Amino acid sequence: MHHARIETRDAPEEGAPQGATARGIGMVVEVAGSSSRVLLDPAALDALADHADPTMAMGGQVGSQIKMRVGSVWLIANIRSLRLEDGAEGITAYIDFLGEGDEERLTGKMYNFRRGVTRYPAPGCVVHPVSNADMRQMYATDDRAHVEVGTVYPTRDVRGALYIDAMLGKHFALLGSTGTGKSTAAALILHKICDLAPEGHIVMIDPHGEYAAAFKTNGAIYDVSNLQMPYWLMNFEEHVEVFVTSEGSEKQLDSDILAKCLLAARGKSRVGQEIAKLTVDSPVPYLLSDLTNIITQEMGKMDKAGDSAPYMRLKTKIDEIKADPRYSFMFSGMLVADTMAGFLQRIFRLPGDGRPISIIDVSGVPSEITSAVVAVLARMVFDYAIWSRNEPQRPILLVCEEAHRYVPNERNADGSSVGRILGRIAKEGRKYGVSLGLITQRPSDLAEGVLSQCGTIIAMRLNNDRDQAYVKAAMPEGARGFLDSIPALRNRECIICGEGVAVPIRVALDTLDEVKRPASSDPLFSDLWKQQGGEEAIIERVIRRWRSQGR
């Protein structure tokens, strides 16, 4: 097989002193729509390796960018993989085109970079390494609202930015295995958004109670002690989830009885009497004691005693929940007043009072009703957006940590209402001004369609093969080369691609101040296992808290 010698003509290179020239490092061999091939010259690559500019020194390596001139335009491409050719004439690189920028006539510099390619190069076109100045042009933020989250790899000073409107308008997902700095990355991005938009409306569902520490200064923090979420905000489906314990055909029977009695109970309240078309789903206050009384009355109307089992089941469950102190944040007799307006104001930060984010710590919620609580919160966000369509818009961002718990895929599906409502927000939220942020360490456990609905994907290191394959499937074509480096990312590094960035980038995230960090640091066993003393007191305090369920 005959190998072409690589002829590289001189071209003035920006960043180089006047009079100096930098040679190209190879030439285009084959051009195809998504993947094209370039033949690189090993000698030229060796010469680059000691370059003072870290971006130039990376030239020709996997994950780096190269540029080629077509007419008066510089095309930028990303190197996906490298292979040594048989005759050792050169190194074949497979590349993906990222975008193009105009060439300045006199200096050869690139400006006005944009995503996508209008003209492809012809085979034989000379390839050059990308310099720091080019990177700065590629990642220069135009006038759109943006937040800077870190430094673009491999440069030391080019800032990577997220375009807020594009990122929130089409949802985003933050993925990464345990211990890669996912919570800190989430806190960093949310802090930056809060700084940019002090009058924002962000609701964060925090299942482990990590984020309260990070948002003390600019967030409203709710947990079981002060959430005070009225039980009557639940719709019928959520009532069934909490009150109906039976399975199969009995479940249908119990649900029908509950529907009838719940409608009657809602109709007894003052608010309910004013509504002509009252339904079981209307968020209208009712008394739990009314509901149990109506169930008892209905049971009394039965002809023979044999049919009373479903009524007894419902009544017993409702009484049990009423008496259980763990449920008092939601099912206490104090919550019967019509407090819906106040609840929405507190949770959605309307007005925000300079605290645009509300952290809802559901770690103290009994595990049987956690998903019902999250379902109510997510549905309140969505329903509020639907019913406020003719009002001045107040878009809301709903951030869901450990999202795979609430939107599980078919294999782990438990048919809970929270998966349905979050799936619905993912599909339709954009039309109503609801944005969804999903944070998860197991993207492969997420429901199928949800990840592909996220316009921006922020991927930190993923150790599991199946997770990596899953993220790849959800990513746009041009970003595939970046994704191959997901297993090789360092802590606090991430790859961002999709709507929120101009072109896919690999970013080293900024460090957060201590006070803004979530409480999720790993224990240092080697240090902690050298300490002793005071164990009796520790155990005593723990048992006291354990027995009184945190009170």
mmCIF file of N, CA, C and O in Angstrom, residues 126-208:
data_model
loop_
_atom_site.group_PDB
_atom_site.id
_atom_site.type_symbol
_atom_site.label_atom_id
_atom_site.label_comp_id
_atom_site.label_asym_id
_atom_site.label_seq_id
_atom_site.Cartn_x
_atom_site.Cartn_y
_atom_site.Cartn_z
ATOM 1 N N VAL A 126 -4.364 20.942 4.781
ATOM 2 C CA VAL A 126 -3.394 20.883 5.883
ATOM 3 C C VAL A 126 -4.093 21.103 7.231
ATOM 4 O O VAL A 126 -5.006 21.913 7.352
ATOM 5 N N VAL A 127 -3.620 20.357 8.244
ATOM 6 C CA VAL A 127 -4.209 20.404 9.578
ATOM 7 C C VAL A 127 -3.235 21.093 10.536
ATOM 8 O O VAL A 127 -2.040 20.830 10.495
ATOM 9 N N HIS A 128 -3.757 21.982 11.375
ATOM 10 C CA HIS A 128 -2.919 22.694 12.352
ATOM 11 C C HIS A 128 -3.399 22.403 13.768
ATOM 12 O O HIS A 128 -4.576 22.134 13.981
ATOM 13 N N PRO A 129 -2.491 22.521 14.738
ATOM 14 C CA PRO A 129 -2.945 22.389 16.126
ATOM 15 C C PRO A 129 -3.702 23.650 16.553
ATOM 16 O O PRO A 129 -3.502 24.710 15.971
ATOM 17 N N VAL A 130 -4.567 23.518 17.532
ATOM 18 C CA VAL A 130 -5.332 24.656 18.028
ATOM 19 C C VAL A 130 -4.543 25.318 19.160
ATOM 20 O O VAL A 130 -3.949 24.631 19.983
ATOM 21 N N SER A 131 -4.537 26.643 19.180
ATOM 22 C CA SER A 131 -3.765 27.348 20.214
ATOM 23 C C SER A 131 -4.691 27.849 21.324
ATOM 24 O O SER A 131 -5.911 27.799 21.205
ATOM 25 N N ASN A 132 -4.076 28.345 22.380
ATOM 26 C CA ASN A 132 -4.835 28.887 23.507
ATOM 27 C C ASN A 132 -5.763 30.010 23.054
ATOM 28 O O ASN A 132 -6.904 30.114 23.497
ATOM 29 N N ALA A 133 -5.255 30.859 22.135
ATOM 30 C CA ALA A 133 -6.061 31.985 21.658
ATOM 31 C C ALA A 133 -7.292 31.484 20.892
ATOM 32 O O ALA A 133 -8.376 32.064 20.986
ATOM 33 N N ASP A 134 -7.110 30.375 20.132
ATOM 34 C CA ASP A 134 -8.259 29.787 19.429
ATOM 35 C C ASP A 134 -9.285 29.293 20.436
ATOM 36 O O ASP A 134 -10.491 29.467 20.275
ATOM 37 N N MET A 135 -8.782 28.612 21.502
ATOM 38 C CA MET A 135 -9.693 28.088 22.520
ATOM 39 C C MET A 135 -10.497 29.234 23.125
ATOM 40 O O MET A 135 -11.686 29.115 23.377
ATOM 41 N N ARG A 136 -9.804 30.353 23.358
ATOM 42 C CA ARG A 136 -10.506 31.482 23.972
ATOM 43 C C ARG A 136 -11.625 31.963 23.055
ATOM 44 O O ARG A 136 -12.706 32.318 23.503
ATOM 45 N N GLN A 137 -11.362 31.950 21.742
ATOM 46 C CA GLN A 137 -12.393 32.339 20.774
ATOM 47 C C GLN A 137 -13.548 31.332 20.773
ATOM 48 O O GLN A 137 -14.711 31.698 20.737
ATOM 49 N N MET A 138 -13.196 30.032 20.829
ATOM 50 C CA MET A 138 -14.230 29.003 20.754
ATOM 51 C C MET A 138 -15.164 29.077 21.951
ATOM 52 O O MET A 138 -16.361 28.868 21.837
ATOM 53 N N TYR A 139 -14.582 29.370 23.136
ATOM 54 C CA TYR A 139 -15.402 29.353 24.344
ATOM 55 C C TYR A 139 -15.769 30.751 24.800
ATOM 56 O O TYR A 139 -16.242 30.944 25.903
ATOM 57 N N ALA A 140 -15.516 31.743 23.920
ATOM 58 C CA ALA A 140 -15.893 33.109 24.298
ATOM 59 C C ALA A 140 -17.405 33.149 24.412
ATOM 60 O O ALA A 140 -18.117 32.673 23.536
ATOM 61 N N THR A 141 -17.897 33.721 25.510
ATOM 62 C CA THR A 141 -19.348 33.771 25.671
ATOM 63 C C THR A 141 -19.840 34.996 24.924
ATOM 64 O O THR A 141 -19.289 36.086 25.080
ATOM 65 N N ASP A 142 -20.869 34.815 24.119
ATOM 66 C CA ASP A 142 -21.442 36.006 23.495
ATOM 67 C C ASP A 142 -22.308 36.712 24.538
ATOM 68 O O ASP A 142 -22.190 36.456 25.726
ATOM 69 N N ASP A 143 -23.220 37.561 24.094
ATOM 70 C CA ASP A 143 -23.910 38.431 25.057
ATOM 71 C C ASP A 143 -25.010 37.715 25.842
ATOM 72 O O ASP A 143 -25.696 38.333 26.622
ATOM 73 N N ARG A 144 -25.183 36.415 25.625
ATOM 74 C CA ARG A 144 -26.250 35.724 26.355
ATOM 75 C C ARG A 144 -25.882 35.570 27.829
ATOM 76 O O ARG A 144 -24.707 35.516 28.182
ATOM 77 N N ALA A 145 -26.922 35.461 28.673
ATOM 78 C CA ALA A 145 -26.692 35.292 30.114
ATOM 79 C C ALA A 145 -25.970 33.973 30.358
ATOM 80 O O ALA A 145 -26.373 32.939 29.838
ATOM 81 N N HIS A 146 -24.896 34.013 31.138
ATOM 82 C CA HIS A 146 -24.130 32.786 31.367
ATOM 83 C C HIS A 146 -23.496 32.806 32.750
ATOM 84 O O HIS A 146 -23.354 33.852 33.373
ATOM 85 N N VAL A 147 -23.102 31.632 33.229
ATOM 86 C CA VAL A 147 -22.316 31.539 34.467
ATOM 87 C C VAL A 147 -21.040 30.765 34.159
ATOM 88 O O VAL A 147 -21.069 29.785 33.422
ATOM 89 N N GLU A 148 -19.932 31.233 34.718
ATOM 90 C CA GLU A 148 -18.653 30.538 34.510
ATOM 91 C C GLU A 148 -18.491 29.492 35.601
ATOM 92 O O GLU A 148 -18.602 29.803 36.781
ATOM 93 N N VAL A 149 -18.227 28.255 35.196
ATOM 94 C CA VAL A 149 -18.155 27.201 36.210
ATOM 95 C C VAL A 149 -16.761 26.604 36.369
ATOM 96 O O VAL A 149 -16.517 25.886 37.332
ATOM 97 N N GLY A 150 -15.851 26.888 35.442
ATOM 98 C CA GLY A 150 -14.524 26.281 35.591
ATOM 99 C C GLY A 150 -13.607 26.647 34.444
ATOM 100 O O GLY A 150 -13.882 27.560 33.668
ATOM 101 N N THR A 151 -12.510 25.910 34.350
ATOM 102 C CA THR A 151 -11.481 26.182 33.350
ATOM 103 C C THR A 151 -11.477 25.069 32.314
ATOM 104 O O THR A 151 -11.486 23.891 32.669
ATOM 105 N N VAL A 152 -11.432 25.462 31.036
ATOM 106 C CA VAL A 152 -11.482 24.473 29.956
ATOM 107 C C VAL A 152 -10.160 23.701 29.889
ATOM 108 O O VAL A 152 -9.087 24.289 29.911
ATOM 109 N N TYR A 153 -10.267 22.386 29.832
ATOM 110 C CA TYR A 153 -9.093 21.522 29.691
ATOM 111 C C TYR A 153 -8.601 21.633 28.259
ATOM 112 O O TYR A 153 -9.421 21.685 27.355
ATOM 113 N N PRO A 154 -7.298 21.685 27.945
ATOM 114 C CA PRO A 154 -6.155 21.654 28.848
ATOM 115 C C PRO A 154 -5.603 23.042 29.171
ATOM 116 O O PRO A 154 -4.471 23.147 29.608
ATOM 117 N N THR A 155 -6.372 24.101 28.927
ATOM 118 C CA THR A 155 -5.828 25.447 29.146
ATOM 119 C C THR A 155 -5.783 25.748 30.644
ATOM 120 O O THR A 155 -6.375 25.030 31.439
ATOM 121 N N ARG A 156 -5.096 26.847 30.979
ATOM 122 C CA ARG A 156 -5.043 27.228 32.397
ATOM 123 C C ARG A 156 -5.934 28.431 32.676
ATOM 124 O O ARG A 156 -6.205 28.746 33.823
ATOM 125 N N ASP A 157 -6.360 29.116 31.623
ATOM 126 C CA ASP A 157 -7.060 30.381 31.880
ATOM 127 C C ASP A 157 -8.299 30.608 31.020
ATOM 128 O O ASP A 157 -8.950 31.627 31.143
ATOM 129 N N VAL A 158 -8.639 29.670 30.119
ATOM 130 C CA VAL A 158 -9.848 29.859 29.312
ATOM 131 C C VAL A 158 -11.035 29.366 30.138
ATOM 132 O O VAL A 158 -11.051 28.232 30.602
ATOM 133 N N ARG A 159 -12.037 30.243 30.320
ATOM 134 C CA ARG A 159 -13.153 29.899 31.211
ATOM 135 C C ARG A 159 -14.255 29.161 30.468
ATOM 136 O O ARG A 159 -14.608 29.519 29.350
ATOM 137 N N GLY A 160 -14.788 28.145 31.126
ATOM 138 C CA GLY A 160 -15.916 27.407 30.550
ATOM 139 C C GLY A 160 -17.206 27.952 31.147
ATOM 140 O O GLY A 160 -17.304 28.123 32.360
ATOM 141 N N ALA A 161 -18.187 28.222 30.298
ATOM 142 C CA ALA A 161 -19.414 28.858 30.784
ATOM 143 C C ALA A 161 -20.637 28.054 30.365
ATOM 144 O O ALA A 161 -20.630 27.360 29.350
ATOM 145 N N LEU A 162 -21.684 28.175 31.166
ATOM 146 C CA LEU A 162 -22.978 27.563 30.843
ATOM 147 C C LEU A 162 -23.958 28.669 30.481
ATOM 148 O O LEU A 162 -24.072 29.652 31.220
ATOM 149 N N TYR A 163 -24.650 28.512 29.364
ATOM 150 C CA TYR A 163 -25.687 29.483 29.000
ATOM 151 C C TYR A 163 -26.953 29.133 29.765
ATOM 152 O O TYR A 163 -27.571 28.084 29.536
ATOM 153 N N ILE A 164 -27.347 30.002 30.666
ATOM 154 C CA ILE A 164 -28.428 29.699 31.606
ATOM 155 C C ILE A 164 -29.755 29.423 30.888
ATOM 156 O O ILE A 164 -30.428 28.443 31.170
ATOM 157 N N ASP A 165 -30.121 30.296 29.950
ATOM 158 C CA ASP A 165 -31.453 30.160 29.340
ATOM 159 C C ASP A 165 -31.582 28.856 28.560
ATOM 160 O O ASP A 165 -32.579 28.156 28.656
ATOM 161 N N ALA A 166 -30.530 28.528 27.801
ATOM 162 C CA ALA A 166 -30.590 27.291 27.013
ATOM 163 C C ALA A 166 -30.532 26.074 27.929
ATOM 164 O O ALA A 166 -31.188 25.064 27.683
ATOM 165 N N MET A 167 -29.770 26.187 29.011
ATOM 166 C CA MET A 167 -29.623 25.034 29.908
ATOM 167 C C MET A 167 -30.922 24.758 30.666
ATOM 168 O O MET A 167 -31.385 23.627 30.745
ATOM 169 N N LEU A 168 -31.535 25.826 31.216
ATOM 170 C CA LEU A 168 -32.745 25.617 32.008
ATOM 171 C C LEU A 168 -33.954 25.402 31.109
ATOM 172 O O LEU A 168 -34.889 24.695 31.467
ATOM 173 N N GLY A 169 -33.952 26.023 29.932
ATOM 174 C CA GLY A 169 -35.112 25.907 29.041
ATOM 175 C C GLY A 169 -35.351 24.486 28.579
ATOM 176 O O GLY A 169 -36.471 24.108 28.287
ATOM 177 N N LYS A 170 -34.273 23.703 28.491
ATOM 178 C CA LYS A 170 -34.467 22.335 27.982
ATOM 179 C C LYS A 170 -34.031 21.285 28.990
ATOM 180 O O LYS A 170 -33.631 20.191 28.594
ATOM 181 N N HIS A 171 -34.057 21.596 30.277
ATOM 182 C CA HIS A 171 -33.693 20.651 31.355
ATOM 183 C C HIS A 171 -32.202 20.267 31.318
ATOM 184 O O HIS A 171 -31.575 20.340 30.280
ATOM 185 N N PHE A 172 -31.686 19.832 32.451
ATOM 186 C CA PHE A 172 -30.293 19.374 32.458
ATOM 187 C C PHE A 172 -30.145 18.184 33.403
ATOM 188 O O PHE A 172 -30.967 17.959 34.286
ATOM 189 N N ALA A 173 -29.091 17.397 33.171
ATOM 190 C CA ALA A 173 -28.800 16.256 34.046
ATOM 191 C C ALA A 173 -27.356 16.350 34.476
ATOM 192 O O ALA A 173 -26.480 16.703 33.672
ATOM 193 N N LEU A 174 -27.095 16.056 35.743
ATOM 194 C CA LEU A 174 -25.731 16.039 36.271
ATOM 195 C C LEU A 174 -25.459 14.608 36.726
ATOM 196 O O LEU A 174 -26.149 14.090 37.605
ATOM 197 N N LEU A 175 -24.487 13.953 36.082
ATOM 198 C CA LEU A 175 -24.259 12.532 36.340
ATOM 199 C C LEU A 175 -22.841 12.323 36.835
ATOM 200 O O LEU A 175 -21.929 13.043 36.451
ATOM 201 N N GLY A 176 -22.644 11.307 37.650
ATOM 202 C CA GLY A 176 -21.292 10.986 38.097
ATOM 203 C C GLY A 176 -21.348 9.947 39.189
ATOM 204 O O GLY A 176 -22.274 9.930 39.993
ATOM 205 N N SER A 177 -20.357 9.064 39.222
ATOM 206 C CA SER A 177 -20.336 8.028 40.254
ATOM 207 C C SER A 177 -20.133 8.649 41.628
ATOM 208 O O SER A 177 -19.691 9.788 41.751
ATOM 209 N N THR A 178 -20.415 7.877 42.660
ATOM 210 C CA THR A 178 -20.238 8.346 44.037
ATOM 211 C C THR A 178 -18.796 8.780 44.257
ATOM 212 O O THR A 178 -17.871 8.092 43.836
ATOM 213 N N GLY A 179 -18.628 9.924 44.908
ATOM 214 C CA GLY A 179 -17.273 10.354 45.265
ATOM 215 C C GLY A 179 -16.557 11.159 44.195
ATOM 216 O O GLY A 179 -15.392 11.483 44.327
ATOM 217 N N THR A 180 -17.249 11.497 43.091
ATOM 218 C CA THR A 180 -16.569 12.280 42.050
ATOM 219 C C THR A 180 -16.782 13.779 42.252
ATOM 220 O O THR A 180 -16.327 14.587 41.457
ATOM 221 N N GLY A 181 -17.503 14.158 43.308
ATOM 222 C CA GLY A 181 -17.735 15.584 43.542
ATOM 223 C C GLY A 181 -19.029 16.085 42.940
ATOM 224 O O GLY A 181 -19.158 17.243 42.579
ATOM 225 N N LYS A 182 -20.004 15.170 42.828
ATOM 226 C CA LYS A 182 -21.277 15.514 42.189
ATOM 227 C C LYS A 182 -22.055 16.550 42.996
ATOM 228 O O LYS A 182 -22.525 17.542 42.456
ATOM 229 N N SER A 183 -22.179 16.328 44.320
ATOM 230 C CA SER A 183 -22.943 17.282 45.152
ATOM 231 C C SER A 183 -22.297 18.653 45.117
ATOM 232 O O SER A 183 -22.971 19.679 45.060
ATOM 233 N N THR A 184 -20.957 18.661 45.150
ATOM 234 C CA THR A 184 -20.256 19.952 45.136
ATOM 235 C C THR A 184 -20.464 20.651 43.799
ATOM 236 O O THR A 184 -20.656 21.868 43.754
ATOM 237 N N ALA A 185 -20.453 19.873 42.707
ATOM 238 C CA ALA A 185 -20.693 20.464 41.383
ATOM 239 C C ALA A 185 -22.101 21.049 41.324
ATOM 240 O O ALA A 185 -22.314 22.150 40.802
ATOM 241 N N ALA A 186 -23.074 20.303 41.880
ATOM 242 C CA ALA A 186 -24.454 20.791 41.885
ATOM 243 C C ALA A 186 -24.547 22.080 42.689
ATOM 244 O O ALA A 186 -25.166 23.061 42.254
ATOM 245 N N ALA A 187 -23.888 22.098 43.864
ATOM 246 C CA ALA A 187 -23.924 23.299 44.702
ATOM 247 C C ALA A 187 -23.274 24.471 43.977
ATOM 248 O O ALA A 187 -23.777 25.594 44.004
ATOM 249 N N LEU A 188 -22.163 24.208 43.280
ATOM 250 C CA LEU A 188 -21.448 25.273 42.554
ATOM 251 C C LEU A 188 -22.357 25.888 41.488
ATOM 252 O O LEU A 188 -22.525 27.113 41.419
ATOM 253 N N ILE A 189 -22.994 25.018 40.675
ATOM 254 C CA ILE A 189 -23.835 25.529 39.580
ATOM 255 C C ILE A 189 -25.034 26.296 40.154
ATOM 256 O O ILE A 189 -25.362 27.393 39.689
ATOM 257 N N LEU A 190 -25.660 25.759 41.206
ATOM 258 C CA LEU A 190 -26.829 26.438 41.782
ATOM 259 C C LEU A 190 -26.440 27.750 42.447
ATOM 260 O O LEU A 190 -27.166 28.737 42.357
ATOM 261 N N HIS A 191 -25.270 27.781 43.118
ATOM 262 C CA HIS A 191 -24.805 29.039 43.713
ATOM 263 C C HIS A 191 -24.602 30.103 42.631
ATOM 264 O O HIS A 191 -24.989 31.258 42.805
ATOM 265 N N LYS A 192 -23.976 29.686 41.515
ATOM 266 C CA LYS A 192 -23.717 30.654 40.435
ATOM 267 C C LYS A 192 -25.038 31.172 39.859
ATOM 268 O O LYS A 192 -25.167 32.351 39.547
ATOM 269 N N ILE A 193 -26.020 30.264 39.715
ATOM 270 C CA ILE A 193 -27.323 30.698 39.182
ATOM 271 C C ILE A 193 -27.987 31.664 40.164
ATOM 272 O O ILE A 193 -28.549 32.683 39.767
ATOM 273 N N CYS A 194 -27.895 31.339 41.469
ATOM 274 C CA CYS A 194 -28.499 32.219 42.487
ATOM 275 C C CYS A 194 -27.845 33.598 42.478
ATOM 276 O O CYS A 194 -28.513 34.612 42.677
ATOM 277 N N ASP A 195 -26.513 33.632 42.259
ATOM 278 C CA ASP A 195 -25.822 34.927 42.217
ATOM 279 C C ASP A 195 -26.285 35.734 41.009
ATOM 280 O O ASP A 195 -26.442 36.952 41.079
ATOM 281 N N LEU A 196 -26.492 35.027 39.885
ATOM 282 C CA LEU A 196 -26.905 35.720 38.656
ATOM 283 C C LEU A 196 -28.360 36.165 38.763
ATOM 284 O O LEU A 196 -28.737 37.218 38.262
ATOM 285 N N ALA A 197 -29.203 35.341 39.421
ATOM 286 C CA ALA A 197 -30.646 35.622 39.473
ATOM 287 C C ALA A 197 -31.129 35.596 40.919
ATOM 288 O O ALA A 197 -31.719 34.613 41.352
ATOM 289 N N PRO A 198 -30.882 36.666 41.670
ATOM 290 C CA PRO A 198 -31.289 36.668 43.084
ATOM 291 C C PRO A 198 -32.805 36.611 43.268
ATOM 292 O O PRO A 198 -33.282 36.358 44.359
ATOM 293 N N GLU A 199 -33.560 36.854 42.197
ATOM 294 C CA GLU A 199 -35.028 36.759 42.311
ATOM 295 C C GLU A 199 -35.542 35.477 41.662
ATOM 296 O O GLU A 199 -36.670 35.420 41.187
ATOM 297 N N GLY A 200 -34.704 34.453 41.608
ATOM 298 C CA GLY A 200 -35.086 33.202 40.951
ATOM 299 C C GLY A 200 -36.048 32.385 41.795
ATOM 300 O O GLY A 200 -36.399 32.755 42.922
ATOM 301 N N HIS A 201 -36.479 31.250 41.236
ATOM 302 C CA HIS A 201 -37.385 30.344 41.955
ATOM 303 C C HIS A 201 -36.869 28.925 41.739
ATOM 304 O O HIS A 201 -37.125 28.327 40.695
ATOM 305 N N ILE A 202 -36.117 28.420 42.706
ATOM 306 C CA ILE A 202 -35.526 27.089 42.575
ATOM 307 C C ILE A 202 -36.010 26.225 43.734
ATOM 308 O O ILE A 202 -35.970 26.661 44.882
ATOM 309 N N VAL A 203 -36.489 25.036 43.423
ATOM 310 C CA VAL A 203 -36.904 24.097 44.469
ATOM 311 C C VAL A 203 -35.976 22.892 44.367
ATOM 312 O O VAL A 203 -35.871 22.280 43.307
ATOM 313 N N MET A 204 -35.292 22.572 45.468
ATOM 314 C CA MET A 204 -34.360 21.446 45.441
ATOM 315 C C MET A 204 -34.838 20.352 46.395
ATOM 316 O O MET A 204 -35.071 20.618 47.573
ATOM 317 N N ILE A 205 -35.000 19.150 45.877
ATOM 318 C CA ILE A 205 -35.403 18.029 46.728
ATOM 319 C C ILE A 205 -34.144 17.265 47.126
ATOM 320 O O ILE A 205 -33.430 16.744 46.269
ATOM 321 N N ASP A 206 -33.879 17.257 48.432
ATOM 322 C CA ASP A 206 -32.595 16.778 48.945
ATOM 323 C C ASP A 206 -32.839 15.576 49.859
ATOM 324 O O ASP A 206 -33.239 15.736 51.006
ATOM 325 N N PRO A 207 -32.623 14.346 49.378
ATOM 326 C CA PRO A 207 -32.987 13.174 50.173
ATOM 327 C C PRO A 207 -32.024 12.833 51.313
ATOM 328 O O PRO A 207 -32.338 12.014 52.150
ATOM 329 N N HIS A 208 -30.826 13.451 51.325
ATOM 330 C CA HIS A 208 -29.859 13.088 52.365
ATOM 331 C C HIS A 208 -29.544 14.223 53.323
ATOM 332 O O HIS A 208 -28.684 14.089 54.185
#
